[in-house]
Amino acid sequence: MKNYETVFILNPVLSEDQAKDTVEKFVKVLTKAKAEIVNKEFWGLKKMAYEIQNKSTGFYNLIEFATENTGIILTLETEFRRDESVMRFLTTALDKHAVAYNARRKKGEFNRTKKTAPKKREEAAV
Amino acid sequence: MTLMNEPIKRAEIKPKYCRFKKSGIKYIDYKDPDFLLKFINEQGKILPRRLTGTSWKYQKKVSQAVKRARHIAILPYLADQMK
């Protein structure tokens, strides 16, 4: 079971629930291909460090999933490219340290929501 | 600047260490800007190993994480007054 994680930014023009629907659409693409969704996060409207398509904010969301057939990464990315409300996406493969980190992050061990500052990283010894 | 013939003050020079080996961090998250800010300078450039003292193995992970963070606009490519 290979683990992947994809972060993508949606156009801020969309309303909140429109953004949620497009996220659902991508999740459906994954579940249809029998991928197991490990974690789904919606960071909401966030300010970006630089302008993309001369917009300075965007809906950030993250989907972490695990799958056997790695062919679905290609289909997922073509879905991203086809949908013009997606401004940017990044899919990364996760090794075992990354999976362990994400599991701890999901438990809230770094006790930070996206807004607050994280706990000092030094004590977060893995 | 220590001149050629000036004695080097041993006490001042503390040996650099790789913070990842010391604290046992194995994975550097590209989605966490506050942690990555420690590895870039005011202009948003990645700090070299000779300043941060990180080992090559983790410097590659840091630079990859910073580049990914820049791609998804969490970190800027270039900034005038970053921190």
mmCIF file with all atom_site columns, C-alpha atoms in Angstrom:
data_model
loop_
_atom_site.group_PDB
_atom_site.id
_atom_site.type_symbol
_atom_site.label_atom_id
_atom_site.label_alt_id
_atom_site.label_comp_id
_atom_site.label_asym_id
_atom_site.label_entity_id
_atom_site.label_seq_id
_atom_site.pdbx_PDB_ins_code
_atom_site.Cartn_x
_atom_site.Cartn_y
_atom_site.Cartn_z
_atom_site.occupancy
_atom_site.B_iso_or_equiv
_atom_site.pdbx_formal_charge
_atom_site.auth_seq_id
_atom_site.auth_comp_id
_atom_site.auth_asym_id
_atom_site.auth_atom_id
_atom_site.pdbx_PDB_model_num
ATOM 1   C CA . MET A 1 1   ? 0.000   0.000  0.000   1.00 0.00 ? 1   MET A CA 1
ATOM 2   C CA . LYS A 1 2   ? 1.756   3.126  -1.182  1.00 0.00 ? 2   LYS A CA 1
ATOM 3   C CA . ASN A 1 3   ? 0.888   6.349  0.652   1.00 0.00 ? 3   ASN A CA 1
ATOM 4   C CA . TYR A 1 4   ? 0.434   9.624  -1.161  1.00 0.00 ? 4   TYR A CA 1
ATOM 5   C CA . GLU A 1 5   ? -0.538  13.112 -0.125  1.00 0.00 ? 5   GLU A CA 1
ATOM 6   C CA . THR A 1 6   ? -1.855  15.820 -2.360  1.00 0.00 ? 6   THR A CA 1
ATOM 7   C CA . VAL A 1 7   ? -2.272  19.498 -1.523  1.00 0.00 ? 7   VAL A CA 1
ATOM 8   C CA . PHE A 1 8   ? -4.218  21.681 -3.915  1.00 0.00 ? 8   PHE A CA 1
ATOM 9   C CA . ILE A 1 9   ? -5.391  25.263 -4.015  1.00 0.00 ? 9   ILE A CA 1
ATOM 10  C CA . LEU A 1 10  ? -8.830  26.221 -5.292  1.00 0.00 ? 10  LEU A CA 1
ATOM 11  C CA . ASN A 1 11  ? -9.788  29.543 -6.766  1.00 0.00 ? 11  ASN A CA 1
ATOM 12  C CA . PRO A 1 12  ? -11.074 31.961 -4.071  1.00 0.00 ? 12  PRO A CA 1
ATOM 13  C CA . VAL A 1 13  ? -13.865 33.054 -6.438  1.00 0.00 ? 13  VAL A CA 1
ATOM 14  C CA . LEU A 1 14  ? -15.718 29.877 -5.500  1.00 0.00 ? 14  LEU A CA 1
ATOM 15  C CA . SER A 1 15  ? -17.989 30.032 -2.494  1.00 0.00 ? 15  SER A CA 1
ATOM 16  C CA . GLU A 1 16  ? -17.251 27.866 0.535   1.00 0.00 ? 16  GLU A CA 1
ATOM 17  C CA . ASP A 1 17  ? -19.623 25.064 -0.405  1.00 0.00 ? 17  ASP A CA 1
ATOM 18  C CA . GLN A 1 18  ? -18.622 25.122 -4.081  1.00 0.00 ? 18  GLN A CA 1
ATOM 19  C CA . ALA A 1 19  ? -15.069 24.533 -2.911  1.00 0.00 ? 19  ALA A CA 1
ATOM 20  C CA . LYS A 1 20  ? -16.253 21.642 -0.758  1.00 0.00 ? 20  LYS A CA 1
ATOM 21  C CA . ASP A 1 21  ? -18.056 20.098 -3.741  1.00 0.00 ? 21  ASP A CA 1
ATOM 22  C CA . THR A 1 22  ? -14.971 20.161 -5.918  1.00 0.00 ? 22  THR A CA 1
ATOM 23  C CA . VAL A 1 23  ? -13.034 18.526 -3.102  1.00 0.00 ? 23  VAL A CA 1
ATOM 24  C CA . GLU A 1 24  ? -15.740 15.866 -2.941  1.00 0.00 ? 24  GLU A CA 1
ATOM 25  C CA . LYS A 1 25  ? -15.375 15.376 -6.686  1.00 0.00 ? 25  LYS A CA 1
ATOM 26  C CA . PHE A 1 26  ? -11.674 14.600 -6.322  1.00 0.00 ? 26  PHE A CA 1
ATOM 27  C CA . VAL A 1 27  ? -12.306 12.339 -3.369  1.00 0.00 ? 27  VAL A CA 1
ATOM 28  C CA . LYS A 1 28  ? -14.829 10.457 -5.494  1.00 0.00 ? 28  LYS A CA 1
ATOM 29  C CA . VAL A 1 29  ? -12.194 9.991  -8.188  1.00 0.00 ? 29  VAL A CA 1
ATOM 30  C CA . LEU A 1 30  ? -9.991  8.368  -5.564  1.00 0.00 ? 30  LEU A CA 1
ATOM 31  C CA . THR A 1 31  ? -12.616 6.201  -3.918  1.00 0.00 ? 31  THR A CA 1
ATOM 32  C CA . LYS A 1 32  ? -13.855 5.036  -7.309  1.00 0.00 ? 32  LYS A CA 1
ATOM 33  C CA . ALA A 1 33  ? -10.332 3.717  -7.924  1.00 0.00 ? 33  ALA A CA 1
ATOM 34  C CA . LYS A 1 34  ? -10.497 1.924  -4.538  1.00 0.00 ? 34  LYS A CA 1
ATOM 35  C CA . ALA A 1 35  ? -7.969  4.179  -2.848  1.00 0.00 ? 35  ALA A CA 1
ATOM 36  C CA . GLU A 1 36  ? -8.260  4.420  0.914   1.00 0.00 ? 36  GLU A CA 1
ATOM 37  C CA . ILE A 1 37  ? -8.578  8.020  2.129   1.00 0.00 ? 37  ILE A CA 1
ATOM 38  C CA . VAL A 1 38  ? -6.426  8.336  5.231   1.00 0.00 ? 38  VAL A CA 1
ATOM 39  C CA . ASN A 1 39  ? -6.894  11.988 5.987   1.00 0.00 ? 39  ASN A CA 1
ATOM 40  C CA . LYS A 1 40  ? -8.770  14.949 4.516   1.00 0.00 ? 40  LYS A CA 1
ATOM 41  C CA . GLU A 1 41  ? -8.156  18.522 5.617   1.00 0.00 ? 41  GLU A CA 1
ATOM 42  C CA . PHE A 1 42  ? -9.777  21.756 4.519   1.00 0.00 ? 42  PHE A CA 1
ATOM 43  C CA . TRP A 1 43  ? -7.604  24.690 5.543   1.00 0.00 ? 43  TRP A CA 1
ATOM 44  C CA . GLY A 1 44  ? -10.092 27.175 4.115   1.00 0.00 ? 44  GLY A CA 1
ATOM 45  C CA . LEU A 1 45  ? -9.245  30.519 2.618   1.00 0.00 ? 45  LEU A CA 1
ATOM 46  C CA . LYS A 1 46  ? -5.569  31.239 3.181   1.00 0.00 ? 46  LYS A CA 1
ATOM 47  C CA . LYS A 1 47  ? -3.336  34.072 2.086   1.00 0.00 ? 47  LYS A CA 1
ATOM 48  C CA . MET A 1 48  ? -0.714  32.896 -0.414  1.00 0.00 ? 48  MET A CA 1
ATOM 49  C CA . ALA A 1 49  ? 2.913   33.967 -0.338  1.00 0.00 ? 49  ALA A CA 1
ATOM 50  C CA . TYR A 1 50  ? 2.705   35.215 -3.928  1.00 0.00 ? 50  TYR A CA 1
ATOM 51  C CA . GLU A 1 51  ? -0.062  35.781 -6.442  1.00 0.00 ? 51  GLU A CA 1
ATOM 52  C CA . ILE A 1 52  ? -1.237  32.906 -8.594  1.00 0.00 ? 52  ILE A CA 1
ATOM 53  C CA . GLN A 1 53  ? -3.419  33.874 -11.577 1.00 0.00 ? 53  GLN A CA 1
ATOM 54  C CA . ASN A 1 54  ? -3.353  37.323 -9.881  1.00 0.00 ? 54  ASN A CA 1
ATOM 55  C CA . LYS A 1 55  ? -5.285  36.052 -6.904  1.00 0.00 ? 55  LYS A CA 1
ATOM 56  C CA . SER A 1 56  ? -3.608  36.377 -3.525  1.00 0.00 ? 56  SER A CA 1
ATOM 57  C CA . THR A 1 57  ? -5.819  34.009 -1.514  1.00 0.00 ? 57  THR A CA 1
ATOM 58  C CA . GLY A 1 58  ? -7.017  30.473 -2.152  1.00 0.00 ? 58  GLY A CA 1
ATOM 59  C CA . PHE A 1 59  ? -8.818  27.509 -0.617  1.00 0.00 ? 59  PHE A CA 1
ATOM 60  C CA . TYR A 1 60  ? -6.137  25.101 0.541   1.00 0.00 ? 60  TYR A CA 1
ATOM 61  C CA . ASN A 1 61  ? -7.002  21.455 1.041   1.00 0.00 ? 61  ASN A CA 1
ATOM 62  C CA . LEU A 1 62  ? -5.116  18.269 1.610   1.00 0.00 ? 62  LEU A CA 1
ATOM 63  C CA . ILE A 1 63  ? -5.984  14.659 0.851   1.00 0.00 ? 63  ILE A CA 1
ATOM 64  C CA . GLU A 1 64  ? -3.841  11.849 2.174   1.00 0.00 ? 64  GLU A CA 1
ATOM 65  C CA . PHE A 1 65  ? -4.580  8.459  0.642   1.00 0.00 ? 65  PHE A CA 1
ATOM 66  C CA . ALA A 1 66  ? -3.142  5.004  0.249   1.00 0.00 ? 66  ALA A CA 1
ATOM 67  C CA . THR A 1 67  ? -3.445  2.788  -2.784  1.00 0.00 ? 67  THR A CA 1
ATOM 68  C CA . GLU A 1 68  ? -1.945  -0.225 -4.535  1.00 0.00 ? 68  GLU A CA 1
ATOM 69  C CA . ASN A 1 69  ? -2.316  0.669  -8.209  1.00 0.00 ? 69  ASN A CA 1
ATOM 70  C CA . THR A 1 70  ? -0.309  3.805  -8.725  1.00 0.00 ? 70  THR A CA 1
ATOM 71  C CA . GLY A 1 71  ? -2.070  4.443  -12.040 1.00 0.00 ? 71  GLY A CA 1
ATOM 72  C CA . ILE A 1 72  ? -4.674  6.547  -10.294 1.00 0.00 ? 72  ILE A CA 1
ATOM 73  C CA . ILE A 1 73  ? -2.135  9.279  -9.588  1.00 0.00 ? 73  ILE A CA 1
ATOM 74  C CA . LEU A 1 74  ? -2.120  10.056 -13.295 1.00 0.00 ? 74  LEU A CA 1
ATOM 75  C CA . THR A 1 75  ? -5.903  10.114 -13.501 1.00 0.00 ? 75  THR A CA 1
ATOM 76  C CA . LEU A 1 76  ? -6.106  12.295 -10.387 1.00 0.00 ? 76  LEU A CA 1
ATOM 77  C CA . GLU A 1 77  ? -3.654  14.788 -11.845 1.00 0.00 ? 77  GLU A CA 1
ATOM 78  C CA . THR A 1 78  ? -5.443  14.946 -15.177 1.00 0.00 ? 78  THR A CA 1
ATOM 79  C CA . GLU A 1 79  ? -8.596  15.679 -13.173 1.00 0.00 ? 79  GLU A CA 1
ATOM 80  C CA . PHE A 1 80  ? -6.744  18.506 -11.489 1.00 0.00 ? 80  PHE A CA 1
ATOM 81  C CA . ARG A 1 81  ? -5.539  19.855 -14.809 1.00 0.00 ? 81  ARG A CA 1
ATOM 82  C CA . ARG A 1 82  ? -8.950  19.566 -16.383 1.00 0.00 ? 82  ARG A CA 1
ATOM 83  C CA . ASP A 1 83  ? -10.678 21.515 -13.593 1.00 0.00 ? 83  ASP A CA 1
ATOM 84  C CA . GLU A 1 84  ? -9.817  25.180 -14.031 1.00 0.00 ? 84  GLU A CA 1
ATOM 85  C CA . SER A 1 85  ? -10.930 26.104 -10.508 1.00 0.00 ? 85  SER A CA 1
ATOM 86  C CA . VAL A 1 86  ? -7.811  24.287 -9.264  1.00 0.00 ? 86  VAL A CA 1
ATOM 87  C CA . MET A 1 87  ? -4.999  26.830 -9.329  1.00 0.00 ? 87  MET A CA 1
ATOM 88  C CA . ARG A 1 88  ? -2.182  24.597 -8.134  1.00 0.00 ? 88  ARG A CA 1
ATOM 89  C CA . PHE A 1 89  ? -1.698  21.050 -6.907  1.00 0.00 ? 89  PHE A CA 1
ATOM 90  C CA . LEU A 1 90  ? 1.185   19.015 -5.537  1.00 0.00 ? 90  LEU A CA 1
ATOM 91  C CA . THR A 1 91  ? 1.130   15.243 -5.063  1.00 0.00 ? 91  THR A CA 1
ATOM 92  C CA . THR A 1 92  ? 3.910   13.701 -3.000  1.00 0.00 ? 92  THR A CA 1
ATOM 93  C CA . ALA A 1 93  ? 4.732   10.131 -2.128  1.00 0.00 ? 93  ALA A CA 1
ATOM 94  C CA . LEU A 1 94  ? 5.142   9.486  1.584   1.00 0.00 ? 94  LEU A CA 1
ATOM 95  C CA . ASP A 1 95  ? 7.818   7.283  3.105   1.00 0.00 ? 95  ASP A CA 1
ATOM 96  C CA . LYS A 1 96  ? 7.401   5.625  6.453   1.00 0.00 ? 96  LYS A CA 1
ATOM 97  C CA . HIS A 1 97  ? 8.713   8.602  8.387   1.00 0.00 ? 97  HIS A CA 1
ATOM 98  C CA . ALA A 1 98  ? 6.255   10.867 6.614   1.00 0.00 ? 98  ALA A CA 1
ATOM 99  C CA . VAL A 1 99  ? 3.356   8.517  7.337   1.00 0.00 ? 99  VAL A CA 1
ATOM 100 C CA . ALA A 1 100 ? 4.360   8.372  11.018  1.00 0.00 ? 100 ALA A CA 1
ATOM 101 C CA . TYR A 1 101 ? 4.613   12.151 11.101  1.00 0.00 ? 101 TYR A CA 1
ATOM 102 C CA . ASN A 1 102 ? 1.196   12.594 9.498   1.00 0.00 ? 102 ASN A CA 1
ATOM 103 C CA . ALA A 1 103 ? -0.381  10.146 11.904  1.00 0.00 ? 103 ALA A CA 1
ATOM 104 C CA . ARG A 1 104 ? 1.019   12.111 14.835  1.00 0.00 ? 104 ARG A CA 1
ATOM 105 C CA . ARG A 1 105 ? -0.027  15.380 13.240  1.00 0.00 ? 105 ARG A CA 1
ATOM 106 C CA . LYS A 1 106 ? -3.543  14.103 12.765  1.00 0.00 ? 106 LYS A CA 1
ATOM 107 C CA . LYS A 1 107 ? -3.684  13.159 16.452  1.00 0.00 ? 107 LYS A CA 1
ATOM 108 C CA . GLY A 1 108 ? -2.892  16.803 17.107  1.00 0.00 ? 108 GLY A CA 1
ATOM 109 C CA . GLU A 1 109 ? 0.382   15.999 18.776  1.00 0.00 ? 109 GLU A CA 1
ATOM 110 C CA . PHE A 1 110 ? 1.907   19.160 17.358  1.00 0.00 ? 110 PHE A CA 1
ATOM 111 C CA . ASN A 1 111 ? -1.209  20.802 18.806  1.00 0.00 ? 111 ASN A CA 1
ATOM 112 C CA . ARG A 1 112 ? -1.491  23.358 16.155  1.00 0.00 ? 112 ARG A CA 1
ATOM 113 C CA . THR A 1 113 ? -4.387  24.169 13.980  1.00 0.00 ? 113 THR A CA 1
ATOM 114 C CA . LYS A 1 114 ? -3.359  25.984 10.856  1.00 0.00 ? 114 LYS A CA 1
ATOM 115 C CA . LYS A 1 115 ? -3.717  29.313 12.678  1.00 0.00 ? 115 LYS A CA 1
ATOM 116 C CA . THR A 1 116 ? -1.760  28.940 15.883  1.00 0.00 ? 116 THR A CA 1
ATOM 117 C CA . ALA A 1 117 ? 2.002   28.708 16.039  1.00 0.00 ? 117 ALA A CA 1
ATOM 118 C CA . PRO A 1 118 ? 3.236   25.132 16.325  1.00 0.00 ? 118 PRO A CA 1
ATOM 119 C CA . LYS A 1 119 ? 4.838   23.707 19.476  1.00 0.00 ? 119 LYS A CA 1
ATOM 120 C CA . LYS A 1 120 ? 8.610   24.130 19.389  1.00 0.00 ? 120 LYS A CA 1
ATOM 121 C CA . ARG A 1 121 ? 9.780   21.483 16.994  1.00 0.00 ? 121 ARG A CA 1
ATOM 122 C CA . GLU A 1 122 ? 12.877  20.447 18.955  1.00 0.00 ? 122 GLU A CA 1
ATOM 123 C CA . GLU A 1 123 ? 10.951  18.402 21.507  1.00 0.00 ? 123 GLU A CA 1
ATOM 124 C CA . ALA A 1 124 ? 8.958   16.645 18.798  1.00 0.00 ? 124 ALA A CA 1
ATOM 125 C CA . ALA A 1 125 ? 11.573  13.937 18.613  1.00 0.00 ? 125 ALA A CA 1
ATOM 126 C CA . VAL A 1 126 ? 10.329  11.110 16.412  1.00 0.00 ? 126 VAL A CA 1
ATOM 127 C CA . MET B 2 1   ? 37.653  38.820 11.278  1.00 0.00 ? 1   MET B CA 1
ATOM 128 C CA . THR B 2 2   ? 40.493  36.916 12.824  1.00 0.00 ? 2   THR B CA 1
ATOM 129 C CA . LEU B 2 3   ? 43.739  38.025 11.211  1.00 0.00 ? 3   LEU B CA 1
ATOM 130 C CA . MET B 2 4   ? 46.314  35.502 10.147  1.00 0.00 ? 4   MET B CA 1
ATOM 131 C CA . ASN B 2 5   ? 48.551  35.844 13.181  1.00 0.00 ? 5   ASN B CA 1
ATOM 132 C CA . GLU B 2 6   ? 45.863  36.517 15.778  1.00 0.00 ? 6   GLU B CA 1
ATOM 133 C CA . PRO B 2 7   ? 45.212  33.697 18.213  1.00 0.00 ? 7   PRO B CA 1
ATOM 134 C CA . ILE B 2 8   ? 41.814  32.086 17.557  1.00 0.00 ? 8   ILE B CA 1
ATOM 135 C CA . LYS B 2 9   ? 39.661  32.217 20.668  1.00 0.00 ? 9   LYS B CA 1
ATOM 136 C CA . ARG B 2 10  ? 38.776  28.537 21.078  1.00 0.00 ? 10  ARG B CA 1
ATOM 137 C CA . ALA B 2 11  ? 36.008  29.249 23.593  1.00 0.00 ? 11  ALA B CA 1
ATOM 138 C CA . GLU B 2 12  ? 34.020  31.348 21.151  1.00 0.00 ? 12  GLU B CA 1
ATOM 139 C CA . ILE B 2 13  ? 33.960  28.799 18.378  1.00 0.00 ? 13  ILE B CA 1
ATOM 140 C CA . LYS B 2 14  ? 31.260  26.292 19.328  1.00 0.00 ? 14  LYS B CA 1
ATOM 141 C CA . PRO B 2 15  ? 31.182  23.210 17.114  1.00 0.00 ? 15  PRO B CA 1
ATOM 142 C CA . LYS B 2 16  ? 28.192  23.181 14.775  1.00 0.00 ? 16  LYS B CA 1
ATOM 143 C CA . TYR B 2 17  ? 25.868  20.194 14.985  1.00 0.00 ? 17  TYR B CA 1
ATOM 144 C CA . CYS B 2 18  ? 23.110  18.869 12.796  1.00 0.00 ? 18  CYS B CA 1
ATOM 145 C CA . ARG B 2 19  ? 19.889  19.729 14.600  1.00 0.00 ? 19  ARG B CA 1
ATOM 146 C CA . PHE B 2 20  ? 18.035  16.886 12.881  1.00 0.00 ? 20  PHE B CA 1
ATOM 147 C CA . LYS B 2 21  ? 20.417  14.208 14.073  1.00 0.00 ? 21  LYS B CA 1
ATOM 148 C CA . LYS B 2 22  ? 20.454  15.702 17.561  1.00 0.00 ? 22  LYS B CA 1
ATOM 149 C CA . SER B 2 23  ? 16.688  15.970 17.961  1.00 0.00 ? 23  SER B CA 1
ATOM 150 C CA . GLY B 2 24  ? 15.985  12.877 15.884  1.00 0.00 ? 24  GLY B CA 1
ATOM 151 C CA . ILE B 2 25  ? 13.606  14.537 13.426  1.00 0.00 ? 25  ILE B CA 1
ATOM 152 C CA . LYS B 2 26  ? 13.229  12.198 10.471  1.00 0.00 ? 26  LYS B CA 1
ATOM 153 C CA . TYR B 2 27  ? 10.683  13.958 8.236   1.00 0.00 ? 27  TYR B CA 1
ATOM 154 C CA . ILE B 2 28  ? 10.597  17.645 7.363   1.00 0.00 ? 28  ILE B CA 1
ATOM 155 C CA . ASP B 2 29  ? 7.060   18.720 6.579   1.00 0.00 ? 29  ASP B CA 1
ATOM 156 C CA . TYR B 2 30  ? 6.720   21.085 3.626   1.00 0.00 ? 30  TYR B CA 1
ATOM 157 C CA . LYS B 2 31  ? 3.318   22.267 4.837   1.00 0.00 ? 31  LYS B CA 1
ATOM 158 C CA . ASP B 2 32  ? 4.642   23.807 8.048   1.00 0.00 ? 32  ASP B CA 1
ATOM 159 C CA . PRO B 2 33  ? 5.910   27.333 7.284   1.00 0.00 ? 33  PRO B CA 1
ATOM 160 C CA . ASP B 2 34  ? 6.997   28.264 10.791  1.00 0.00 ? 34  ASP B CA 1
ATOM 161 C CA . PHE B 2 35  ? 9.502   25.437 10.939  1.00 0.00 ? 35  PHE B CA 1
ATOM 162 C CA . LEU B 2 36  ? 10.818  26.110 7.441   1.00 0.00 ? 36  LEU B CA 1
ATOM 163 C CA . LEU B 2 37  ? 11.327  29.812 8.202   1.00 0.00 ? 37  LEU B CA 1
ATOM 164 C CA . LYS B 2 38  ? 14.326  28.799 10.296  1.00 0.00 ? 38  LYS B CA 1
ATOM 165 C CA . PHE B 2 39  ? 16.120  27.591 7.151   1.00 0.00 ? 39  PHE B CA 1
ATOM 166 C CA . ILE B 2 40  ? 15.596  30.545 4.856   1.00 0.00 ? 40  ILE B CA 1
ATOM 167 C CA . ASN B 2 41  ? 17.045  34.052 5.138   1.00 0.00 ? 41  ASN B CA 1
ATOM 168 C CA . GLU B 2 42  ? 15.255  37.372 4.874   1.00 0.00 ? 42  GLU B CA 1
ATOM 169 C CA . GLN B 2 43  ? 15.108  37.204 1.082   1.00 0.00 ? 43  GLN B CA 1
ATOM 170 C CA . GLY B 2 44  ? 13.547  33.751 1.212   1.00 0.00 ? 44  GLY B CA 1
ATOM 171 C CA . LYS B 2 45  ? 16.726  31.992 0.107   1.00 0.00 ? 45  LYS B CA 1
ATOM 172 C CA . ILE B 2 46  ? 17.704  28.622 1.586   1.00 0.00 ? 46  ILE B CA 1
ATOM 173 C CA . LEU B 2 47  ? 20.486  28.980 4.182   1.00 0.00 ? 47  LEU B CA 1
ATOM 174 C CA . PRO B 2 48  ? 23.721  27.133 3.291   1.00 0.00 ? 48  PRO B CA 1
ATOM 175 C CA . ARG B 2 49  ? 24.989  24.244 5.377   1.00 0.00 ? 49  ARG B CA 1
ATOM 176 C CA . ARG B 2 50  ? 28.047  26.137 6.560   1.00 0.00 ? 50  ARG B CA 1
ATOM 177 C CA . LEU B 2 51  ? 25.722  28.511 8.446   1.00 0.00 ? 51  LEU B CA 1
ATOM 178 C CA . THR B 2 52  ? 23.151  26.066 9.736   1.00 0.00 ? 52  THR B CA 1
ATOM 179 C CA . GLY B 2 53  ? 25.552  23.160 10.164  1.00 0.00 ? 53  GLY B CA 1
ATOM 180 C CA . THR B 2 54  ? 23.037  20.556 9.030   1.00 0.00 ? 54  THR B CA 1
ATOM 181 C CA . SER B 2 55  ? 24.337  17.343 7.515   1.00 0.00 ? 55  SER B CA 1
ATOM 182 C CA . TRP B 2 56  ? 24.015  16.808 3.778   1.00 0.00 ? 56  TRP B CA 1
ATOM 183 C CA . LYS B 2 57  ? 21.346  14.161 4.155   1.00 0.00 ? 57  LYS B CA 1
ATOM 184 C CA . TYR B 2 58  ? 18.990  16.510 5.964   1.00 0.00 ? 58  TYR B CA 1
ATOM 185 C CA . GLN B 2 59  ? 20.001  19.581 3.966   1.00 0.00 ? 59  GLN B CA 1
ATOM 186 C CA . LYS B 2 60  ? 18.608  17.852 0.872   1.00 0.00 ? 60  LYS B CA 1
ATOM 187 C CA . LYS B 2 61  ? 15.357  17.149 2.723   1.00 0.00 ? 61  LYS B CA 1
ATOM 188 C CA . VAL B 2 62  ? 15.192  20.772 3.876   1.00 0.00 ? 62  VAL B CA 1
ATOM 189 C CA . SER B 2 63  ? 15.766  22.149 0.392   1.00 0.00 ? 63  SER B CA 1
ATOM 190 C CA . GLN B 2 64  ? 13.218  19.777 -1.108  1.00 0.00 ? 64  GLN B CA 1
ATOM 191 C CA . ALA B 2 65  ? 10.661  20.766 1.525   1.00 0.00 ? 65  ALA B CA 1
ATOM 192 C CA . VAL B 2 66  ? 11.320  24.475 0.944   1.00 0.00 ? 66  VAL B CA 1
ATOM 193 C CA . LYS B 2 67  ? 10.970  24.050 -2.810  1.00 0.00 ? 67  LYS B CA 1
ATOM 194 C CA . ARG B 2 68  ? 7.698   22.193 -2.391  1.00 0.00 ? 68  ARG B CA 1
ATOM 195 C CA . ALA B 2 69  ? 6.434   24.852 0.011   1.00 0.00 ? 69  ALA B CA 1
ATOM 196 C CA . ARG B 2 70  ? 7.322   27.496 -2.550  1.00 0.00 ? 70  ARG B CA 1
ATOM 197 C CA . HIS B 2 71  ? 5.421   25.599 -5.231  1.00 0.00 ? 71  HIS B CA 1
ATOM 198 C CA . ILE B 2 72  ? 2.192   25.629 -3.241  1.00 0.00 ? 72  ILE B CA 1
ATOM 199 C CA . ALA B 2 73  ? 2.698   29.270 -2.251  1.00 0.00 ? 73  ALA B CA 1
ATOM 200 C CA . ILE B 2 74  ? 3.315   28.644 1.441   1.00 0.00 ? 74  ILE B CA 1
ATOM 201 C CA . LEU B 2 75  ? 6.757   30.217 1.136   1.00 0.00 ? 75  LEU B CA 1
ATOM 202 C CA . PRO B 2 76  ? 7.602   33.004 -1.329  1.00 0.00 ? 76  PRO B CA 1
ATOM 203 C CA . TYR B 2 77  ? 10.228  32.485 -4.017  1.00 0.00 ? 77  TYR B CA 1
ATOM 204 C CA . LEU B 2 78  ? 11.720  35.857 -3.182  1.00 0.00 ? 78  LEU B CA 1
ATOM 205 C CA . ALA B 2 79  ? 10.788  38.365 -0.522  1.00 0.00 ? 79  ALA B CA 1
ATOM 206 C CA . ASP B 2 80  ? 12.235  41.672 0.564   1.00 0.00 ? 80  ASP B CA 1
ATOM 207 C CA . GLN B 2 81  ? 11.478  41.661 4.288   1.00 0.00 ? 81  GLN B CA 1
ATOM 208 C CA . MET B 2 82  ? 10.575  38.092 5.203   1.00 0.00 ? 82  MET B CA 1
ATOM 209 C CA . LYS B 2 83  ? 10.562  37.559 8.929   1.00 0.00 ? 83  LYS B CA 1
#
